[in-house]
mmJSON file of the N, C-alpha and C atoms, coordinates in Angstrom:
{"data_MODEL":{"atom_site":{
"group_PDB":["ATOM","ATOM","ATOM","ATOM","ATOM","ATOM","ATOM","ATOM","ATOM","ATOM","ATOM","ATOM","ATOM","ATOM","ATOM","ATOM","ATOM","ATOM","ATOM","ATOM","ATOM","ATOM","ATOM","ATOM","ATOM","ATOM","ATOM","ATOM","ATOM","ATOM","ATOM","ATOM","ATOM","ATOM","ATOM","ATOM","ATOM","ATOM","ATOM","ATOM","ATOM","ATOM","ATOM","ATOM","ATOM","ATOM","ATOM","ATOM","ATOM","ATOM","ATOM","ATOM","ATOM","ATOM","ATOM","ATOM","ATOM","ATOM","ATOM","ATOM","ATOM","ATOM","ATOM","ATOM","ATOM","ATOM","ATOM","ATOM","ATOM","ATOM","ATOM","ATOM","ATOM","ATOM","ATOM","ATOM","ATOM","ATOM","ATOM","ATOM","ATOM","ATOM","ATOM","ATOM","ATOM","ATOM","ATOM","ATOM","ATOM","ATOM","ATOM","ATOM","ATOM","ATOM","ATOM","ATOM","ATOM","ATOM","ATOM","ATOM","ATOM","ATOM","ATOM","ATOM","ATOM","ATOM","ATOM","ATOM","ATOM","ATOM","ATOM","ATOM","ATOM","ATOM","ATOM","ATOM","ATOM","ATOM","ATOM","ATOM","ATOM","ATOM","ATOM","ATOM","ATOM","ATOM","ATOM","ATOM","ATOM","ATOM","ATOM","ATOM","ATOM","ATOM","ATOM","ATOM","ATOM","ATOM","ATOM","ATOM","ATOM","ATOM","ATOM","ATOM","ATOM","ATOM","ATOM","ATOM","ATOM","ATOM","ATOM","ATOM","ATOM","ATOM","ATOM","ATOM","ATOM","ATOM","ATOM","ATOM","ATOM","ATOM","ATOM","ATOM","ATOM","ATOM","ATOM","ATOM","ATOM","ATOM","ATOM","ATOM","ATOM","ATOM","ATOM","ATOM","ATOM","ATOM","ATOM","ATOM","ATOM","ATOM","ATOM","ATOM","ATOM","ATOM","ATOM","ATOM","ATOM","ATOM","ATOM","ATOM","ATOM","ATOM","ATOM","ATOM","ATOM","ATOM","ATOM","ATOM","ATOM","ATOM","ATOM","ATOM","ATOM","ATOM","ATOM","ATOM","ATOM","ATOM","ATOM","ATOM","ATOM","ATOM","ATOM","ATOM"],
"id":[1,2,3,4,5,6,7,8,9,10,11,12,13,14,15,16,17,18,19,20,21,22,23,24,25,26,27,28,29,30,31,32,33,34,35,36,37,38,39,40,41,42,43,44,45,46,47,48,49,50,51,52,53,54,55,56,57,58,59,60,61,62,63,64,65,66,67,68,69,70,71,72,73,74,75,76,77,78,79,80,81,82,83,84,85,86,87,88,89,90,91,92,93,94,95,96,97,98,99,100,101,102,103,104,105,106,107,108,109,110,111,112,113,114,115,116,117,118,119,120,121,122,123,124,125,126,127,128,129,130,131,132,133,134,135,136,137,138,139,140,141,142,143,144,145,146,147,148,149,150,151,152,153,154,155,156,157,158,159,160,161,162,163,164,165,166,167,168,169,170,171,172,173,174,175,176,177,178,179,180,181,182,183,184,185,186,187,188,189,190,191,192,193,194,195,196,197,198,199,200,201,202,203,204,205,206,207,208,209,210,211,212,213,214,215,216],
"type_symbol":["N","C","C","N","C","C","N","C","C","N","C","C","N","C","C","N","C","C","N","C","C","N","C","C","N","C","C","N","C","C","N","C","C","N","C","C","N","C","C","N","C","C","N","C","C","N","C","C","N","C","C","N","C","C","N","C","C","N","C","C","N","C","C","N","C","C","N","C","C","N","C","C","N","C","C","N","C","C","N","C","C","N","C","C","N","C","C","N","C","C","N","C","C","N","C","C","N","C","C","N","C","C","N","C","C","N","C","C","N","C","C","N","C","C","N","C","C","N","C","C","N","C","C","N","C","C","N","C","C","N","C","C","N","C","C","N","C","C","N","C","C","N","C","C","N","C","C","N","C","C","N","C","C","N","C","C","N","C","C","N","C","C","N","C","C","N","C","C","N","C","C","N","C","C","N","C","C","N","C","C","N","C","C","N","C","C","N","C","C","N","C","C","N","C","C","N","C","C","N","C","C","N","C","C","N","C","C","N","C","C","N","C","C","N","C","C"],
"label_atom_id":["N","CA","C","N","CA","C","N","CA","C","N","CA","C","N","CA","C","N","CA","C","N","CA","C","N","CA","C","N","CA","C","N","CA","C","N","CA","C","N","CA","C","N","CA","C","N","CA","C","N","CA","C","N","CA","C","N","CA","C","N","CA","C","N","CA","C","N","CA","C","N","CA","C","N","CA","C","N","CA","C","N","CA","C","N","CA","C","N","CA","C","N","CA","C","N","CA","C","N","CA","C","N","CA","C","N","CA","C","N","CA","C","N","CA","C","N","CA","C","N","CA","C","N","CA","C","N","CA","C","N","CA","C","N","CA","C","N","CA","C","N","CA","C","N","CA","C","N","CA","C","N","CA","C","N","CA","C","N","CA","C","N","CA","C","N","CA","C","N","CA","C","N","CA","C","N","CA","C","N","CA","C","N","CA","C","N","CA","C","N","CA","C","N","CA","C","N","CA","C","N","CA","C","N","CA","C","N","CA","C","N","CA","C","N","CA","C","N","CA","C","N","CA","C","N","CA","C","N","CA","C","N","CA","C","N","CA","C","N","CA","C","N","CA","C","N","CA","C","N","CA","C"],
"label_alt_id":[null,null,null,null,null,null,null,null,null,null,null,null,null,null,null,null,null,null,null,null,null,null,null,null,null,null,null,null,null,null,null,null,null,null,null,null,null,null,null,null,null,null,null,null,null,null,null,null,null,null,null,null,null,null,null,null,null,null,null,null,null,null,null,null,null,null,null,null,null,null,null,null,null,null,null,null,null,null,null,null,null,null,null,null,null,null,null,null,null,null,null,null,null,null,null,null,null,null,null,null,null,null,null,null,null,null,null,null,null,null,null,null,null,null,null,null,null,null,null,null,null,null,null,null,null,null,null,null,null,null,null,null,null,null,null,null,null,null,null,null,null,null,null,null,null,null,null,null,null,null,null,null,null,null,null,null,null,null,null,null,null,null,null,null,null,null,null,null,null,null,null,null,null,null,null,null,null,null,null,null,null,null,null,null,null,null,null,null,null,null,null,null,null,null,null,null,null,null,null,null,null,null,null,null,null,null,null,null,null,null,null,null,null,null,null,null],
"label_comp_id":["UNK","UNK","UNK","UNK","UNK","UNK","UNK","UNK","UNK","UNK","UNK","UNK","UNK","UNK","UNK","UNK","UNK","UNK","UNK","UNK","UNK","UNK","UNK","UNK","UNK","UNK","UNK","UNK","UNK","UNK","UNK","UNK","UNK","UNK","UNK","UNK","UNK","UNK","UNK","UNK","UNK","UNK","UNK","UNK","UNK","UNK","UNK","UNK","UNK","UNK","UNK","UNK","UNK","UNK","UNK","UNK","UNK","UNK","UNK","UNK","UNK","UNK","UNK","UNK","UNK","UNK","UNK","UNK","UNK","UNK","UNK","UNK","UNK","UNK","UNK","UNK","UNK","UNK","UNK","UNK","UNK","UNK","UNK","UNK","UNK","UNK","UNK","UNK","UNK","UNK","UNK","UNK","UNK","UNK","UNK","UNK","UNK","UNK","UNK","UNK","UNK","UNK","UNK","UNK","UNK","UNK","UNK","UNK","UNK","UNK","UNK","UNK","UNK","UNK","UNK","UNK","UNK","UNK","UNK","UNK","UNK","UNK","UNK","UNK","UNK","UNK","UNK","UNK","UNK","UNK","UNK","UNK","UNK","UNK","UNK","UNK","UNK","UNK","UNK","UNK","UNK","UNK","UNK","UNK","UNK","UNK","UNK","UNK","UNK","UNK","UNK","UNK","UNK","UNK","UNK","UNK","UNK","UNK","UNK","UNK","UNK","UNK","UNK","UNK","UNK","UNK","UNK","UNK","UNK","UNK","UNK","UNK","UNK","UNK","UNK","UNK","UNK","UNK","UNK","UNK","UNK","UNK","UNK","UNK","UNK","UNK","UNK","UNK","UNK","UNK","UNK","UNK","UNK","UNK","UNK","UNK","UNK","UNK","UNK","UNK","UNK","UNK","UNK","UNK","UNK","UNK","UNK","UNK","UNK","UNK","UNK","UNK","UNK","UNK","UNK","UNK"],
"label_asym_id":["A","A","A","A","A","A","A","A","A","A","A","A","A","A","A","A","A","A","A","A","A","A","A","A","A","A","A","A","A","A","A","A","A","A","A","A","A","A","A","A","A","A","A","A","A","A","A","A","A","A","A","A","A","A","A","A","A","A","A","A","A","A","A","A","A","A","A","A","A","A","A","A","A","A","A","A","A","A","A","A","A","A","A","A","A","A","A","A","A","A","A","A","A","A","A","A","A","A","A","A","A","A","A","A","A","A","A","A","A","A","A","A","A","A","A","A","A","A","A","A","A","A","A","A","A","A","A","A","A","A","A","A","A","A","A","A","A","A","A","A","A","A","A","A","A","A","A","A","A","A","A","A","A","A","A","A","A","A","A","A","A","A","A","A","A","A","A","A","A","A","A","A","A","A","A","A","A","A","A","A","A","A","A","A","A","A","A","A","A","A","A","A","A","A","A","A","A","A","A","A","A","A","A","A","A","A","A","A","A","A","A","A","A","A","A","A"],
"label_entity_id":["1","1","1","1","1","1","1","1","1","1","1","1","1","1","1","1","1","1","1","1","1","1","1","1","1","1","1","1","1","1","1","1","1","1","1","1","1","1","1","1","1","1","1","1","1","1","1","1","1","1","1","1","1","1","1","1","1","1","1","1","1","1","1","1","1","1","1","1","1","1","1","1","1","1","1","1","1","1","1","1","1","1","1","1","1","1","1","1","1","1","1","1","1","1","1","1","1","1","1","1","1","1","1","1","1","1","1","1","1","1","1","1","1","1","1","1","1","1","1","1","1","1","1","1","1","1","1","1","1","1","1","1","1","1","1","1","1","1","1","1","1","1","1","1","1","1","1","1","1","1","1","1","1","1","1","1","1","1","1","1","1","1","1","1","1","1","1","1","1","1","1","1","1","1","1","1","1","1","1","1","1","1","1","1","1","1","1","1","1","1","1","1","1","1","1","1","1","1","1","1","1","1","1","1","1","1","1","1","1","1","1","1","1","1","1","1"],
"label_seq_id":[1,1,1,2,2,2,3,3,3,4,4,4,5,5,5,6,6,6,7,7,7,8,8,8,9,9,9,10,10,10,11,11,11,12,12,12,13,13,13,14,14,14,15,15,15,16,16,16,17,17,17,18,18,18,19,19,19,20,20,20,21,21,21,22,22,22,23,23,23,24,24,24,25,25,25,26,26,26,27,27,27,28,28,28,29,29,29,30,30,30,31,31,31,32,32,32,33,33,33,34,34,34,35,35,35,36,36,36,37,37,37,38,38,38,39,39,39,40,40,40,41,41,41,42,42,42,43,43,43,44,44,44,45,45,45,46,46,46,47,47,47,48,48,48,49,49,49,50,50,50,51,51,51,52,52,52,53,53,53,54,54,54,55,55,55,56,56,56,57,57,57,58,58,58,59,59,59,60,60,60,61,61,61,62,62,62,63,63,63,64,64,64,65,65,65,66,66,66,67,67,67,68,68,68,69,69,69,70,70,70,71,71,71,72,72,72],
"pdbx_PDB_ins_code":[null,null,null,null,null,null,null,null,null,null,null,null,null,null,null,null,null,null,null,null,null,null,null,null,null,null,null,null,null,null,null,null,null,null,null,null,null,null,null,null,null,null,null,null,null,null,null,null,null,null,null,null,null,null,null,null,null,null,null,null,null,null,null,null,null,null,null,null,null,null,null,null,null,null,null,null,null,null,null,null,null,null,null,null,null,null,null,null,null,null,null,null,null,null,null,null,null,null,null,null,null,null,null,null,null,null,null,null,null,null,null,null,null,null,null,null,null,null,null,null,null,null,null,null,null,null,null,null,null,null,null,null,null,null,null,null,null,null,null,null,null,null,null,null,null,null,null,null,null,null,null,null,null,null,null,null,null,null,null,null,null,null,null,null,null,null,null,null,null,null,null,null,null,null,null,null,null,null,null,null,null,null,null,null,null,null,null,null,null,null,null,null,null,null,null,null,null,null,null,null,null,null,null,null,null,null,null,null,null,null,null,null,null,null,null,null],
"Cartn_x":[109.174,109.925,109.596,110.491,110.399,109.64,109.711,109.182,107.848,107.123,105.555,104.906,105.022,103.914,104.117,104.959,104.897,104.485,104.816,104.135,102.733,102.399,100.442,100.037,100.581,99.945,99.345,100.889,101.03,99.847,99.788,99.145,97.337,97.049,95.255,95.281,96.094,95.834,95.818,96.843,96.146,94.891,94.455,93.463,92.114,91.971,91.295,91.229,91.991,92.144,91.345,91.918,91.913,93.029,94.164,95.21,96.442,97.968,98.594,98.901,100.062,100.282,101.809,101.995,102.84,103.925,104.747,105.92,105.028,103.654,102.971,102.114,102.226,101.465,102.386,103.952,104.53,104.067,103.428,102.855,102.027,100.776,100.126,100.135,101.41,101.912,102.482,103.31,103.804,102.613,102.017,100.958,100.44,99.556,99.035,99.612,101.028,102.039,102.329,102.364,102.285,101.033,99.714,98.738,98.912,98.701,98.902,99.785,100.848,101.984,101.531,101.189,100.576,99.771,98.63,97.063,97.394,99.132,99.401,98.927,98.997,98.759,97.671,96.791,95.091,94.779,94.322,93.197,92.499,91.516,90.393,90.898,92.36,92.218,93.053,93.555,94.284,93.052,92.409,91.145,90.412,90.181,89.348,89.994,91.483,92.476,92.371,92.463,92.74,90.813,89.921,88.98,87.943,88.948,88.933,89.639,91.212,91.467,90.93,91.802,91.222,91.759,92.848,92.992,91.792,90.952,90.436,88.862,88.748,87.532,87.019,88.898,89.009,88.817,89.358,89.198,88.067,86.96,85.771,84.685,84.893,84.232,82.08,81.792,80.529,79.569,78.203,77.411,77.014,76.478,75.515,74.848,74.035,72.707,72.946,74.237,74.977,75.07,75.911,76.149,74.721,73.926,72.374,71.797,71.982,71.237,70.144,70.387,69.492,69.731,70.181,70.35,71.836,71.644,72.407,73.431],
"Cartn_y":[77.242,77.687,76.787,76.6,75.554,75.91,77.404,77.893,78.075,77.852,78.434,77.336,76.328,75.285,75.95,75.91,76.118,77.708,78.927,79.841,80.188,79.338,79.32,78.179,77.396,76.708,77.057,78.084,79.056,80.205,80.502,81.93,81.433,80.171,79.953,79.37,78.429,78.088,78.844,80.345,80.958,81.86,82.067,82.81,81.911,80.593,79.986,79.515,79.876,79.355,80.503,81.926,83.104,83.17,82.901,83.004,82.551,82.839,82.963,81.378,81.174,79.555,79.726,78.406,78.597,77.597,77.421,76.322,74.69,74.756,73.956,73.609,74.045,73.476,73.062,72.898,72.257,70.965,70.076,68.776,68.699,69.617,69.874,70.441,71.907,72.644,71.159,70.485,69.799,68.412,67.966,67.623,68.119,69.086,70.178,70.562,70.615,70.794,69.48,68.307,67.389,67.143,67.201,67.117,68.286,69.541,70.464,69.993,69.788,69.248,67.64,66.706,65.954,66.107,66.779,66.899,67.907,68.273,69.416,70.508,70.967,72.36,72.758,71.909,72.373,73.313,74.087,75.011,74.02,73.697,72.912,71.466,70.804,69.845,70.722,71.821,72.399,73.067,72.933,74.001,72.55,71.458,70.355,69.651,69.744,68.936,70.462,71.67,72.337,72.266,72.098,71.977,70.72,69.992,68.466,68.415,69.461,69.208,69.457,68.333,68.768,70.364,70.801,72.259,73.528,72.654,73.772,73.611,72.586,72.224,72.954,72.873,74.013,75.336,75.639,77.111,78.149,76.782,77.178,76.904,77.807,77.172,77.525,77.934,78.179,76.59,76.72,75.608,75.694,74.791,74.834,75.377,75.455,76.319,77.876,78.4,79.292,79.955,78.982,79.415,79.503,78.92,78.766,79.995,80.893,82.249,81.733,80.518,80.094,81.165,80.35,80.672,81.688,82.666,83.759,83.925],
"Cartn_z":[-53.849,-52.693,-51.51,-50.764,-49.715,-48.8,-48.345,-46.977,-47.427,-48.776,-49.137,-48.266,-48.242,-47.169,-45.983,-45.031,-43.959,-43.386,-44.258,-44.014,-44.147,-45.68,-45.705,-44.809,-44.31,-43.261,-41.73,-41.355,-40.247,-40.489,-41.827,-41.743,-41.406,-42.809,-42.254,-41.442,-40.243,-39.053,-38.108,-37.835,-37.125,-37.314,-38.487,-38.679,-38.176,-38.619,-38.485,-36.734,-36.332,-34.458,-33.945,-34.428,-33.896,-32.892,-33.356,-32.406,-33.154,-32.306,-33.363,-32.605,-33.609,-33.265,-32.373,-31.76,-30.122,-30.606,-29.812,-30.047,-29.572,-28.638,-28.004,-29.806,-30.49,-31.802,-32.983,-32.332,-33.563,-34.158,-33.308,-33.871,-35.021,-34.711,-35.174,-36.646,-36.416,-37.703,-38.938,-38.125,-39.017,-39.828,-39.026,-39.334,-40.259,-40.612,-41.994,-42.662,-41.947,-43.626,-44.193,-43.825,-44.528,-45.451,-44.646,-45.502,-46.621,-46.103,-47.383,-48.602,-48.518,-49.254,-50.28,-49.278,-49.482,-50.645,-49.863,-51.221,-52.233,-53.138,-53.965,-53.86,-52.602,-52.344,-52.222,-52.087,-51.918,-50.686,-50.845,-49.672,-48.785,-49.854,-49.295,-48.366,-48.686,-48.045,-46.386,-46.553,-45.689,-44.42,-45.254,-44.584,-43.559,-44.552,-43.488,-42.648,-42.508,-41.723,-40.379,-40.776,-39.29,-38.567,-39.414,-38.578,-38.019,-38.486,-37.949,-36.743,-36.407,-35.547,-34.081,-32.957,-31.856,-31.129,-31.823,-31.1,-31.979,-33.068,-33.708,-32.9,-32.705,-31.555,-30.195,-29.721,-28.335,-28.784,-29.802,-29.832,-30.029,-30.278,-30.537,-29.262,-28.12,-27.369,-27.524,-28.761,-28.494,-28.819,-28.213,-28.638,-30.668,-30.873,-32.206,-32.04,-30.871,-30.948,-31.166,-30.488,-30.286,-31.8,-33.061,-34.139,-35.268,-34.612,-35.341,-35.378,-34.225,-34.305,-32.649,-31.602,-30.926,-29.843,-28.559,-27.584,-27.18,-26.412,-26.423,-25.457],
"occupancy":[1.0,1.0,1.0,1.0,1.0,1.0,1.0,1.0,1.0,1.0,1.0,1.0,1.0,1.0,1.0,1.0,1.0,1.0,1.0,1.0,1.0,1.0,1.0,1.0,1.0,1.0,1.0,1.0,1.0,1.0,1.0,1.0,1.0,1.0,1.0,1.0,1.0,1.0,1.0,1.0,1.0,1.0,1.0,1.0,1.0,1.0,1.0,1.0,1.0,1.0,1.0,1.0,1.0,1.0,1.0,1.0,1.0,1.0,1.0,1.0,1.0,1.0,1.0,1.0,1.0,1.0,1.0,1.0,1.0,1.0,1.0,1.0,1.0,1.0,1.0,1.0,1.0,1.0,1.0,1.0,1.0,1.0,1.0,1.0,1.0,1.0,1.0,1.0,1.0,1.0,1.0,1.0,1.0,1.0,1.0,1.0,1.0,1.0,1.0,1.0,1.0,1.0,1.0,1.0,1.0,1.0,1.0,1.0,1.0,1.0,1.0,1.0,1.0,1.0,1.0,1.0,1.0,1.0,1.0,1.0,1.0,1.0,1.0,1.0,1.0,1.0,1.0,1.0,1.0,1.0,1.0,1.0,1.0,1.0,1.0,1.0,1.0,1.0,1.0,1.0,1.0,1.0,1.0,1.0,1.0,1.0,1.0,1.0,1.0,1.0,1.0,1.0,1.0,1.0,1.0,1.0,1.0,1.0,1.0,1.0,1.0,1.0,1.0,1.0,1.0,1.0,1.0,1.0,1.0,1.0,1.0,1.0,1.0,1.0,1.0,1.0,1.0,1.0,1.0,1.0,1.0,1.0,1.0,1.0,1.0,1.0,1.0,1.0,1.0,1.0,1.0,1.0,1.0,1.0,1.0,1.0,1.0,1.0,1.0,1.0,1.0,1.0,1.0,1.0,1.0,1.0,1.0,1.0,1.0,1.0,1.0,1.0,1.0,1.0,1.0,1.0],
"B_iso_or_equiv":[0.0,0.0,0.0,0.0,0.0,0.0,0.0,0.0,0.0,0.0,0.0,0.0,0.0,0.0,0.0,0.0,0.0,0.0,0.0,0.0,0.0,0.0,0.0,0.0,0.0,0.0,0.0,0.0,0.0,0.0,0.0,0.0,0.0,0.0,0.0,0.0,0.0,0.0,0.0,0.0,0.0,0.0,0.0,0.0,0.0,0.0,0.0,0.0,0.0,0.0,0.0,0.0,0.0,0.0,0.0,0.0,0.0,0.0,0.0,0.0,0.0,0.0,0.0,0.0,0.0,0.0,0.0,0.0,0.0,0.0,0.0,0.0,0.0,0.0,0.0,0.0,0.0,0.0,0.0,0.0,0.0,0.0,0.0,0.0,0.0,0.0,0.0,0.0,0.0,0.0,0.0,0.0,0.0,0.0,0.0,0.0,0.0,0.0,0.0,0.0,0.0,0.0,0.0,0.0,0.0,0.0,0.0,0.0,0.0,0.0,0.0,0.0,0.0,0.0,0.0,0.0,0.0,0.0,0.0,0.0,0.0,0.0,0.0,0.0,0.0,0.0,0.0,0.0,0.0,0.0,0.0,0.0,0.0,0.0,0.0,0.0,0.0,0.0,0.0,0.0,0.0,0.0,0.0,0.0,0.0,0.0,0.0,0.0,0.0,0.0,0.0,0.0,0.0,0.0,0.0,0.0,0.0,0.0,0.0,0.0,0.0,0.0,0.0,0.0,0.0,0.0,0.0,0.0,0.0,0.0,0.0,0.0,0.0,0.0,0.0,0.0,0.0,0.0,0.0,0.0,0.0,0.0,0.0,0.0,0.0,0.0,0.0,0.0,0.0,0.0,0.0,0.0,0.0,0.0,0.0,0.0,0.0,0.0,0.0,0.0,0.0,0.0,0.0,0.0,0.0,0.0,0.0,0.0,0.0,0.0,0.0,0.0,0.0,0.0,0.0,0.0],
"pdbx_formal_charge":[null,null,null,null,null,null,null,null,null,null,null,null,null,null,null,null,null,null,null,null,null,null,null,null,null,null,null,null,null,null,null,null,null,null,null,null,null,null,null,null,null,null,null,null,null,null,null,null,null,null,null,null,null,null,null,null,null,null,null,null,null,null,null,null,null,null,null,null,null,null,null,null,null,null,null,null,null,null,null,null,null,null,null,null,null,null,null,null,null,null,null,null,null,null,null,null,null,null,null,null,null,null,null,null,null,null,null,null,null,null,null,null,null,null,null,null,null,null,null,null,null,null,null,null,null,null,null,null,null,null,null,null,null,null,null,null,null,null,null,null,null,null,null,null,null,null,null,null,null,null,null,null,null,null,null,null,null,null,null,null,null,null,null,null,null,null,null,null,null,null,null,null,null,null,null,null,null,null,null,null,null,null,null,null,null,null,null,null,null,null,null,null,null,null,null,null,null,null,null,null,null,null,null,null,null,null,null,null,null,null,null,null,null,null,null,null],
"auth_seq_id":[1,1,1,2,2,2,3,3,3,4,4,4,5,5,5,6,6,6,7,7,7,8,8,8,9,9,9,10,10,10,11,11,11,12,12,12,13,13,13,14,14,14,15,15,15,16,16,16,17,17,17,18,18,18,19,19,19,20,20,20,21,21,21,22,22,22,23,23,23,24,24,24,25,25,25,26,26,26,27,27,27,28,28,28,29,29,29,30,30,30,31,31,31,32,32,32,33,33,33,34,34,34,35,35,35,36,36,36,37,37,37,38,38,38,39,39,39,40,40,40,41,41,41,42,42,42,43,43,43,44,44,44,45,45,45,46,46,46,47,47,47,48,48,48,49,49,49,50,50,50,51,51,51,52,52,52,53,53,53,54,54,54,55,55,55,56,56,56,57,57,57,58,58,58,59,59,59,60,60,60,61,61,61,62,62,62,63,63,63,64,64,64,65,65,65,66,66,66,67,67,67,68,68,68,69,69,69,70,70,70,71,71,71,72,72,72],
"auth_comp_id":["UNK","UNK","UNK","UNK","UNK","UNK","UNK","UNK","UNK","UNK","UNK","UNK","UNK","UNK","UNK","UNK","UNK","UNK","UNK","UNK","UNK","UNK","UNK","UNK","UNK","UNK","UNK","UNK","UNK","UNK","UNK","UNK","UNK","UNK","UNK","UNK","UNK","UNK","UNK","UNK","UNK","UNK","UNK","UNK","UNK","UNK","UNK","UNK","UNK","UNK","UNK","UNK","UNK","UNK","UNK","UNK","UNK","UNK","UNK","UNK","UNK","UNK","UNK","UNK","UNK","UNK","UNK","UNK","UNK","UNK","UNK","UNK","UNK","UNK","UNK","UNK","UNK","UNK","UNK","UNK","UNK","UNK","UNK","UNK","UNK","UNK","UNK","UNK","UNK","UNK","UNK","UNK","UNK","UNK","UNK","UNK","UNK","UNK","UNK","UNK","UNK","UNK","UNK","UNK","UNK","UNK","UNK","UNK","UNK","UNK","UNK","UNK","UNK","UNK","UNK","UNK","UNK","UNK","UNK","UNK","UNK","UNK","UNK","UNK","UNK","UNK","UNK","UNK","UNK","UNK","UNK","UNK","UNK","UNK","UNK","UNK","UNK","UNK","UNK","UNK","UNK","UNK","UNK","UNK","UNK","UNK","UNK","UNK","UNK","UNK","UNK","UNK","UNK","UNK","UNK","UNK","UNK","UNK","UNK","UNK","UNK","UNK","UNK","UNK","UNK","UNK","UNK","UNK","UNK","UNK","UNK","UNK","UNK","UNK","UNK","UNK","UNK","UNK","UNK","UNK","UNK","UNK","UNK","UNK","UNK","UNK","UNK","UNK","UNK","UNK","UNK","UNK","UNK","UNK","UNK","UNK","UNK","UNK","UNK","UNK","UNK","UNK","UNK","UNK","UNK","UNK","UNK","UNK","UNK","UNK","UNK","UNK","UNK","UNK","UNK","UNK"],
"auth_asym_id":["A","A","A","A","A","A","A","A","A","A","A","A","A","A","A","A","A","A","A","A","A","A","A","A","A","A","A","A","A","A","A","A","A","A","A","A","A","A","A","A","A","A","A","A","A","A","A","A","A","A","A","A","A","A","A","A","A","A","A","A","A","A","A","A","A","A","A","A","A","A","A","A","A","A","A","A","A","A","A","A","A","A","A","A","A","A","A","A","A","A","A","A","A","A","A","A","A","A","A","A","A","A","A","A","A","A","A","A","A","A","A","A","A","A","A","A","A","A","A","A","A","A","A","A","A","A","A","A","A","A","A","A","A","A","A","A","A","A","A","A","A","A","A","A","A","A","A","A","A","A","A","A","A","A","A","A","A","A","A","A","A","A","A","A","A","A","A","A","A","A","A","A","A","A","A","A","A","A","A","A","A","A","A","A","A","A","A","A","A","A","A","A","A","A","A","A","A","A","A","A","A","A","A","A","A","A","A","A","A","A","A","A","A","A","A","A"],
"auth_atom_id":["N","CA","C","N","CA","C","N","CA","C","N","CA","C","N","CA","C","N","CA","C","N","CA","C","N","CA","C","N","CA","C","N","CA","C","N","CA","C","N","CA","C","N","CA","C","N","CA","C","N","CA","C","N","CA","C","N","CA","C","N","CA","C","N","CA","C","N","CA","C","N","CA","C","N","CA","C","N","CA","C","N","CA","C","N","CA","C","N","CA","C","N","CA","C","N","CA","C","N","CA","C","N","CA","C","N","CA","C","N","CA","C","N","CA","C","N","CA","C","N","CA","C","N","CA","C","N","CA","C","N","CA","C","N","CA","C","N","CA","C","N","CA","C","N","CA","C","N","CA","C","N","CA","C","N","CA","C","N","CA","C","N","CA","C","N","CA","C","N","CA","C","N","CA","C","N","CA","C","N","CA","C","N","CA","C","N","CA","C","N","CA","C","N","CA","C","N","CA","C","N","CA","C","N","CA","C","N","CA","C","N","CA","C","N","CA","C","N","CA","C","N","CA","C","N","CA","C","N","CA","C","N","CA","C","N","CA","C","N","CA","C","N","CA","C","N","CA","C","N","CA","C"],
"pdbx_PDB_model_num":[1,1,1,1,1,1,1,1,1,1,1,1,1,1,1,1,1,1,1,1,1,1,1,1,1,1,1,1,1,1,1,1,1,1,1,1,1,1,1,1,1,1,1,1,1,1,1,1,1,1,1,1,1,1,1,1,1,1,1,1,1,1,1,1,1,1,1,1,1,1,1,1,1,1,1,1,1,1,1,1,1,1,1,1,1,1,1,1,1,1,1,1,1,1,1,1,1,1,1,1,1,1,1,1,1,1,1,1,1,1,1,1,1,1,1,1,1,1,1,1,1,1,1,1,1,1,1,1,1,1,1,1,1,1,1,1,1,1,1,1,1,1,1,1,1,1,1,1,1,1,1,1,1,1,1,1,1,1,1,1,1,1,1,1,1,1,1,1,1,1,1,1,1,1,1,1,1,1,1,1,1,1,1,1,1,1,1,1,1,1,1,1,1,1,1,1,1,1,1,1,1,1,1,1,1,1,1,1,1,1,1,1,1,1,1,1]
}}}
């Protein structure tokens, strides 16, 4: 089915943002649906392309030390 890339792309990119996705992330959407498509449907390559990106960077505004269990 044609629409299966672009809806599992939509669905773990916003889960993975924590937010839903905007008309300001069509670049991006289309971007990961190429890779998805691209790498035959893989998860895993779908999964390292949205957290490579730079909107998945912003959305994470905590430190390392933060996700370590450090500083509070």
């Amino acid at each position: 089915m044609p629409e299966f890339a672009g809806c599992a792309v939509q669905r773990v990119t916003s889960s993975l943002l924590g937010r839903q996705t905007t008309p300001d992330d069509d670049a991006l959407m289309k971007s990961l649906t190429d890779t998805f498509v691209r790498s035959g449907f893989h998860m895993k390559a779908l999964v390292r392309a949205i957290v490579r990106s730079d909107e998945y960077r912003r959305s994470n505004n905590l430190s390392s030390t933060t996700w370590r269990g450090g500083a509070r």
